[in-house]
N, CA and C of each residue as an Amber inpcrd file, in Angstrom:
protein
   420
 232.0080000 130.9850000  43.1630000 231.0280000 131.5400000  44.0630000
 230.4090000 132.7980000  43.4610000 231.2030000 133.5860000  42.7620000
 230.6960000 134.8210000  42.1630000 229.6210000 134.5060000  41.1320000
 229.8580000 133.5290000  40.2800000 228.8660000 133.1620000  39.2560000
 227.5900000 132.6330000  39.8860000 227.7190000 131.8730000  40.9460000
 226.5560000 131.2750000  41.5960000 225.6480000 132.3320000  42.2120000
 226.2210000 133.3170000  42.8630000 225.4310000 134.2940000  43.6090000
 225.2150000 135.6070000  42.8720000 225.6850000 135.7190000  41.6470000
 225.5380000 136.9750000  40.9090000 224.0860000 137.2330000  40.5250000
 223.7600000 138.4960000  40.2690000 222.4010000 138.8640000  39.8660000
 222.0530000 138.2510000  38.5150000 223.0140000 138.2450000  37.5980000
 222.8060000 137.7120000  36.2540000 224.0020000 136.8400000  35.8960000
 223.7310000 135.7040000  35.2730000 224.7990000 134.8240000  34.7980000
 224.5510000 134.5240000  33.3330000 225.5940000 134.6550000  32.5270000
 225.4950000 134.3280000  31.1130000 226.6960000 133.4600000  30.7500000
 226.4670000 132.1680000  30.4750000 227.5930000 131.3070000  30.1250000
 228.2190000 131.7600000  28.8140000 229.5180000 131.5740000  28.7150000
 230.2230000 132.0270000  27.5190000 230.3880000 130.9250000  26.4900000
 229.8870000 129.7400000  26.8010000 230.1100000 128.6010000  25.9190000
 228.8430000 127.7580000  25.8770000 228.3950000 127.3580000  24.6780000
 227.1780000 126.5630000  24.5240000 227.4130000 125.0630000  24.5800000
 228.6400000 124.6510000  24.4770000 228.9390000 123.2290000  24.3850000
 228.7440000 122.4940000  25.6950000 229.2450000 121.2740000  25.7440000
 229.0500000 120.4410000  26.9320000 229.9830000 120.8380000  28.0780000
 229.8030000 122.0150000  28.6110000 230.6180000 122.4980000  29.7200000
 229.9650000 122.0760000  31.0310000 230.5790000 121.1620000  31.7320000
 229.9980000 120.6880000  32.9840000 229.8340000 121.8100000  33.9920000
 230.8130000 122.7040000  34.0740000 230.7330000 123.8010000  35.0370000
 229.5180000 124.6770000  34.7680000 229.3710000 125.1390000  33.5360000
 228.2550000 126.0300000  33.2020000 226.9180000 125.3120000  33.3580000
 226.8230000 124.0650000  32.9070000 225.5750000 123.3070000  33.0410000
 225.1810000 123.1380000  34.4970000 226.1240000 122.7170000  35.3160000
 225.8270000 122.5130000  36.7310000 225.4770000 123.8220000  37.4240000
 226.1780000 124.8770000  37.0760000 225.9130000 126.1760000  37.6860000
 224.5240000 126.6930000  37.3150000 224.1490000 126.5770000  36.0500000
 222.8160000 127.0250000  35.6310000 221.7320000 126.2010000  36.3180000
 221.9440000 124.8990000  36.4210000 220.9790000 124.0490000  37.1050000
 220.8500000 124.3890000  38.5770000 221.9800000 124.6670000  39.2110000
 221.9780000 125.0310000  40.6300000 221.2320000 126.3430000  40.8500000
 221.5050000 127.3310000  40.0020000 220.8210000 128.6300000  40.1170000
 219.3190000 128.4750000  39.8910000 218.9360000 127.6510000  38.9370000
 217.5170000 127.4370000  38.6410000 216.8250000 126.7120000  39.7920000
 217.4550000 125.6620000  40.3000000 216.8470000 124.8570000  41.3560000
 216.6370000 125.6640000  42.6330000 217.6300000 126.4490000  43.0090000
 217.5270000 127.2110000  44.2470000 216.9150000 128.5890000  44.0540000
 216.3890000 128.8450000  42.8730000 215.6630000 130.0920000  42.6570000
 216.5320000 131.3310000  42.6330000 217.7880000 131.1940000  42.2120000
 218.6400000 132.3690000  42.1300000 218.2220000 133.2420000  40.9590000
 218.9560000 134.2630000  40.7450000 218.5720000 135.2860000  39.7760000
 218.7330000 134.8310000  38.3280000 218.5450000 135.7450000  37.4550000
 218.4630000 135.5180000  36.0190000 219.6930000 134.8230000  35.4330000
 219.4360000 133.8600000  34.5720000 220.4630000 133.2270000  33.7550000
 220.0680000 133.4660000  32.3020000 220.9550000 134.0800000  31.5440000
 220.6680000 134.4180000  30.1510000 221.4250000 133.4520000  29.2500000
 220.7000000 132.8310000  28.3400000 221.3100000 131.9380000  27.3620000
 221.0200000 132.4940000  25.9710000 221.9050000 133.3380000  25.4500000
 221.6410000 133.9480000  24.1430000 221.6730000 132.9220000  23.0150000
 220.8880000 133.1830000  21.9970000 220.8750000 132.3490000  20.7940000
 222.0310000 132.8190000  19.9140000 223.1680000 132.1690000  20.0560000
 224.3770000 132.6130000  19.3600000 224.2430000 132.5210000  17.8410000
 223.4940000 131.5390000  17.3560000 223.3040000 131.4070000  15.9070000
 222.4980000 132.5750000  15.3560000 221.5300000 133.0540000  16.1270000
 220.7290000 134.1930000  15.6750000 221.4960000 135.5050000  15.8250000
 222.3960000 135.5780000  16.8000000 223.1660000 136.8070000  17.0180000
 224.3310000 136.9550000  16.0380000 224.8710000 135.8490000  15.5460000
 226.0400000 135.9040000  14.6610000 225.8290000 136.7950000  13.4440000
 224.7310000 136.6560000  12.6780000 224.5460000 137.5320000  11.5150000
 224.4310000 139.0090000  11.8930000 223.8730000 139.2830000  13.0610000
 223.7440000 140.6740000  13.5160000 225.1300000 141.2790000  13.7200000
 226.0240000 140.5380000  14.3570000 227.3750000 141.0420000  14.5900000
 228.1970000 141.0770000  13.2990000 227.9540000 140.1480000  12.3980000
 228.6470000 140.1630000  11.1010000 228.2440000 141.4080000  10.3200000
 226.9420000 141.7250000  10.3310000 226.4750000 142.9500000   9.6630000
 227.1210000 144.1850000  10.2740000 227.2600000 144.1910000  11.5830000
 227.8720000 145.3490000  12.2510000 229.3310000 145.5030000  11.8260000
 230.0410000 144.3820000  11.7480000 231.4370000 144.4260000  11.3080000
 231.5510000 144.8940000   9.8600000 230.5140000 144.6230000   9.0650000
 230.5040000 145.0400000   7.6550000 230.1230000 146.5030000   7.4860000
 229.7940000 147.1640000   8.5830000 229.4540000 148.5800000   8.5090000
 227.9710000 148.8820000   8.5740000 227.1270000 147.8730000   8.6670000
 225.6800000 148.0900000   8.7590000 225.2940000 148.2450000  10.2300000
 225.4340000 149.4540000  10.7360000 225.2020000 149.6880000  12.1610000
 223.8690000 150.3570000  12.4630000 223.1060000 150.7090000  11.4440000
 221.8880000 151.4930000  11.6670000 220.8310000 150.7490000  12.4810000
 220.6730000 149.4680000  12.2800000 219.6180000 148.7360000  12.9930000
 220.1940000 147.7110000  13.9740000 221.4350000 147.9300000  14.4110000
 222.1150000 146.9750000  15.2850000 221.3590000 146.7580000  16.6000000
 221.0480000 147.8510000  17.2960000 220.3740000 147.7300000  18.5940000
 219.0090000 147.0690000  18.4560000 218.2740000 147.4310000  17.4320000
 216.9530000 146.8410000  17.1980000 217.0730000 145.3370000  16.9360000
 218.0620000 144.9430000  16.1450000 218.2580000 143.5230000  15.8350000
 218.6440000 142.7360000  17.0920000 219.4960000 143.3140000  17.9260000
 219.8860000 142.6640000  19.1830000 218.6590000 142.4850000  20.0750000
 217.8610000 143.5330000  20.2090000 216.6500000 143.4470000  21.0410000
 215.6790000 142.3860000  20.5120000 215.5420000 142.3070000  19.2030000
 214.6350000 141.3370000  18.5990000 215.0880000 139.9070000  18.9240000
 216.3800000 139.6400000  18.8190000 216.9020000 138.3040000  19.1200000
 216.7860000 138.0160000  20.6190000 217.1680000 138.9750000  21.4470000
 217.1580000 138.7680000  22.8940000 215.7450000 138.6630000  23.4480000
 214.7710000 139.2490000  22.7820000 213.3830000 139.2100000  23.2460000
 212.8400000 137.7860000  23.2670000 213.3340000 136.9320000  22.3970000
 212.8290000 135.5620000  22.2780000 213.5790000 134.5570000  23.1530000
 214.3590000 135.0350000  24.1100000 215.1720000 134.1390000  24.9330000
 214.4600000 133.6810000  26.1860000 214.9680000 132.5690000  26.7320000
 214.5700000 132.1310000  28.0680000 215.4800000 132.8800000  29.0410000
 214.9000000 133.4280000  30.0840000 215.7050000 134.1590000  31.0490000
 215.7610000 133.4470000  32.3900000 216.0470000 132.1580000  32.3830000
 216.3590000 131.4430000  33.6020000 215.2010000 130.8860000  34.3960000
 213.9660000 131.1000000  33.9850000 212.8440000 130.5340000  34.7140000
 212.6360000 129.0760000  34.3540000 211.8020000 128.3910000  35.1200000
 211.5340000 126.9910000  34.8010000 210.8960000 126.8430000  33.4240000
 211.3830000 125.9070000  32.6660000 210.8100000 125.5920000  31.3590000
 211.0520000 124.1120000  31.0980000 210.1630000 123.5110000  30.3650000
 210.2930000 122.0810000  30.0890000 211.5670000 121.8310000  29.2880000
 212.3210000 120.8500000  29.7400000 213.5960000 120.5310000  29.0920000
 213.3490000 119.9180000  27.7200000 214.0830000 120.4010000  26.7380000
 214.0020000 119.9030000  25.3700000 215.3970000 119.4340000  24.9760000
 215.4740000 118.2510000  24.3750000 216.7870000 117.7540000  23.9390000
 217.4220000 118.7440000  22.9850000 218.6670000 118.9640000  23.0290000
 219.7390000 118.2970000  23.7460000 220.0810000 118.9530000  25.0850000
 219.1940000 119.7640000  25.6370000 219.4760000 120.4280000  26.9130000
 219.7790000 119.3860000  27.9870000 220.7900000 119.6530000  28.7610000
 221.2530000 118.7180000  29.7750000 220.3250000 118.6860000  30.9890000
 220.1990000 117.5210000  31.5830000 219.4550000 117.3700000  32.8340000
 220.0760000 118.2440000  33.9160000 221.3980000 118.3730000  33.8980000
 222.0920000 119.1550000  34.9200000 221.8510000 120.6500000  34.7540000
 221.5570000 121.0770000  33.5390000 221.2410000 122.4770000  33.2870000
 219.8160000 122.7870000  33.7080000 218.9170000 121.8520000  33.4690000
 217.5030000 122.0780000  33.7510000 216.8740000 120.7650000  34.1930000
 216.7000000 120.5970000  35.4720000 216.1510000 119.3450000  35.9950000
 214.6350000 119.4050000  36.1830000 213.9950000 120.4100000  35.6110000
 212.5400000 120.5310000  35.7290000 211.8760000 119.6030000  34.7300000
 210.8640000 118.8880000  35.0270000 210.0940000 118.8810000  36.2700000
 210.5110000 117.7960000  37.2590000 211.4450000 116.9230000  36.9080000
 211.7500000 115.7670000  37.7420000 212.2010000 116.1100000  39.1550000
 213.0280000 117.1230000  39.2990000 213.6440000 117.3910000  40.5970000
 213.0740000 118.6000000  41.3280000 211.9790000 119.1350000  40.8510000
 211.4380000 120.3050000  41.5310000 210.3750000 119.8830000  42.5320000
 210.4450000 120.4940000  43.6800000 209.5430000 120.1370000  44.7660000
 208.1370000 120.6870000  44.5340000 207.2280000 120.2260000  45.3470000
 205.8410000 120.6770000  45.2830000 205.5560000 121.4800000  46.5480000
 205.1430000 122.7260000  46.3800000 204.9760000 123.5970000  47.5450000
 203.8650000 123.1510000  48.4770000 202.8460000 122.4820000  47.9730000
 201.7280000 122.0850000  48.8300000 201.6610000 120.5710000  49.0300000
 202.7740000 119.8890000  48.9290000 202.7890000 118.4350000  49.0530000
 202.5750000 118.0090000  50.5010000 201.8010000 116.9480000  50.6760000
 201.5730000 116.3980000  52.0120000 202.7030000 115.4440000  52.4070000
 203.4400000 114.9530000  51.4240000 204.5690000 114.0620000  51.6830000
 205.8020000 114.9230000  51.9440000 206.4070000 114.7550000  53.1110000
 207.5380000 115.5920000  53.5180000 208.6810000 115.5660000  52.5020000
 208.9640000 114.4030000  51.9180000 210.0770000 114.2770000  50.9730000
 209.8630000 115.0820000  49.6920000 208.6080000 115.3700000  49.3400000
 208.3120000 116.1120000  48.1160000 208.1870000 117.6190000  48.3310000
 208.2960000 118.0670000  49.5650000 208.1510000 119.4910000  49.8480000
 209.4170000 120.2470000  49.4750000 209.2540000 121.5260000  49.2440000
 210.3900000 122.3790000  48.9080000 211.3190000 122.5290000  50.1030000
 212.6080000 122.7540000  49.8360000 213.5250000 123.0140000  50.9460000
 213.1630000 124.3420000  51.5940000 213.5110000 124.5200000  52.8540000
 213.1840000 125.7800000  53.5210000 213.9050000 126.9520000  52.8640000
 213.3780000 128.1440000  53.0770000 213.9650000 129.3510000  52.4830000
 215.4020000 129.5640000  52.9520000 215.6960000 129.1670000  54.1760000
 217.0240000 129.4050000  54.7460000 217.9200000 128.1750000  54.6200000
 217.8520000 127.4950000  53.4930000 218.5950000 126.2510000  53.3050000
 220.1040000 126.4610000  53.4770000 220.6420000 127.5810000  53.0360000
 222.0850000 127.8320000  53.1750000 222.4570000 128.0020000  54.6490000
 221.6150000 128.6680000  55.4030000 221.8650000 128.8520000  56.8330000
 221.8560000 127.5040000  57.5540000 220.9050000 126.6530000  57.2070000
 220.8130000 125.3240000  57.8160000 222.0580000 124.4980000  57.4910000
 222.4850000 124.5270000  56.2250000 223.6800000 123.7730000  55.8280000
 224.9270000 124.2950000  56.5340000 225.0630000 125.6130000  56.6500000
 226.2140000 126.1920000  57.3500000 226.2160000 125.8030000  58.8220000
 225.0440000 125.7840000  59.4540000 224.9420000 125.3890000  60.8570000
 225.3530000 123.9320000  61.0250000 224.8670000 123.0640000  60.1460000
 225.2430000 121.6440000  60.2150000 226.7450000 121.4650000  60.0320000
 227.3210000 122.1930000  59.0820000 228.7580000 122.1110000  58.8430000
 229.5280000 122.5650000  60.0730000 229.0850000 123.6540000  60.6840000
 229.7520000 124.1750000  61.8810000 229.6750000 123.1560000  63.0210000
 228.5180000 122.5230000  63.1920000 228.3520000 121.5090000  64.2400000
 229.2810000 120.3300000  63.9770000 229.3600000 119.8820000  62.7270000
 230.2500000 118.7670000  62.3870000 231.7060000 119.1370000  62.6220000
 232.0900000 120.3780000  62.2910000 233.4660000 120.8250000  62.5210000
 233.7700000 120.8630000  64.0090000 232.8300000 121.3490000  64.8030000
 233.0120000 121.4300000  66.2490000 233.1260000 120.0360000  66.8470000
 232.2600000 119.1250000  66.4080000 232.2970000 117.7550000  66.9130000
 233.5900000 117.0500000  66.5270000 234.0930000 117.2980000  65.3390000
 235.3010000 116.6080000  64.8810000 236.5630000 117.1860000  65.5030000
 236.4850000 118.3620000  66.1290000 237.6750000 118.9500000  66.7430000
 237.9270000 118.3880000  68.1390000 236.9720000 117.6310000  68.7040000
 237.1690000 117.0030000  70.0020000 238.1650000 115.8570000  69.8530000
 238.9710000 115.5980000  70.8900000 239.9600000 114.5150000  70.7940000
 239.2870000 113.1500000  70.6630000 239.8920000 112.3050000  69.8480000
 239.3890000 110.9520000  69.6080000 240.1600000 110.0040000  70.5090000
 239.4300000 109.2350000  71.3410000 240.1040000 108.3720000  72.3110000
 239.9040000 106.8870000  72.0510000 239.0390000 106.5150000  71.1540000
 238.7550000 105.0960000  70.9050000 239.7960000 104.4470000  70.0250000
 239.7780000 103.1130000  69.9990000 240.7210000 102.4020000  69.1500000
 240.2490000 102.3700000  67.7030000 238.9370000 102.4640000  67.4950000
 238.3940000 102.4720000  66.1460000 238.0060000 103.9050000  65.8120000
 238.7670000 104.5470000  64.9440000 238.5740000 105.9590000  64.6280000
 237.1760000 106.2260000  64.0880000 236.6590000 105.3790000  63.2150000
 235.3320000 105.5800000  62.6290000 234.2580000 105.5610000  63.7010000
 234.3080000 104.5800000  64.5980000 233.3200000 104.4990000  65.6670000
 233.4170000 105.7030000  66.5950000 234.6260000 106.1830000  66.8570000
 234.7970000 107.3240000  67.7480000 234.2190000 108.5930000  67.1450000
 234.4650000 108.8140000  65.8750000 233.9660000 110.0150000  65.2160000
 232.4480000 109.9920000  65.1450000 231.8800000 108.8160000  64.8950000
 230.4320000 108.6960000  64.7800000 229.7450000 108.6250000  66.1400000
 230.5180000 108.5900000  67.2290000 229.9310000 108.5740000  68.5590000
 229.4100000 107.2140000  68.9740000 229.9620000 106.1520000  68.4410000
 229.5090000 104.7930000  68.7830000 230.2820000 104.2630000  69.9590000
């Protein structure tokens, strides 16, 4: 939950991590805050130079590499980027769509989901009296 709702998220692993991919995709889809994906190959020589004692231009080199990054906004997916990390443009809604199914979710989507969950919990706490449990729960 902390990673999902944090102001900034930076995955620590570039490989096929389902957790990080799904989390980045979720943050992007719901318009959460910045997700930083550093170019580790470009940063490696900078840190190697620093370890070798070349510290004079370290900050400048870091800024130069970080300046060319994507910072979590929508961008066209390029292979090998995962669909789960970036589902744009296939799964993004259209703000002015006339078709209800293509419209964006409401701003208070979390509130709506919590209300539905609460209603389902309240309904399921009532005693079940029917012989068929499924029909009783569904109100049939």
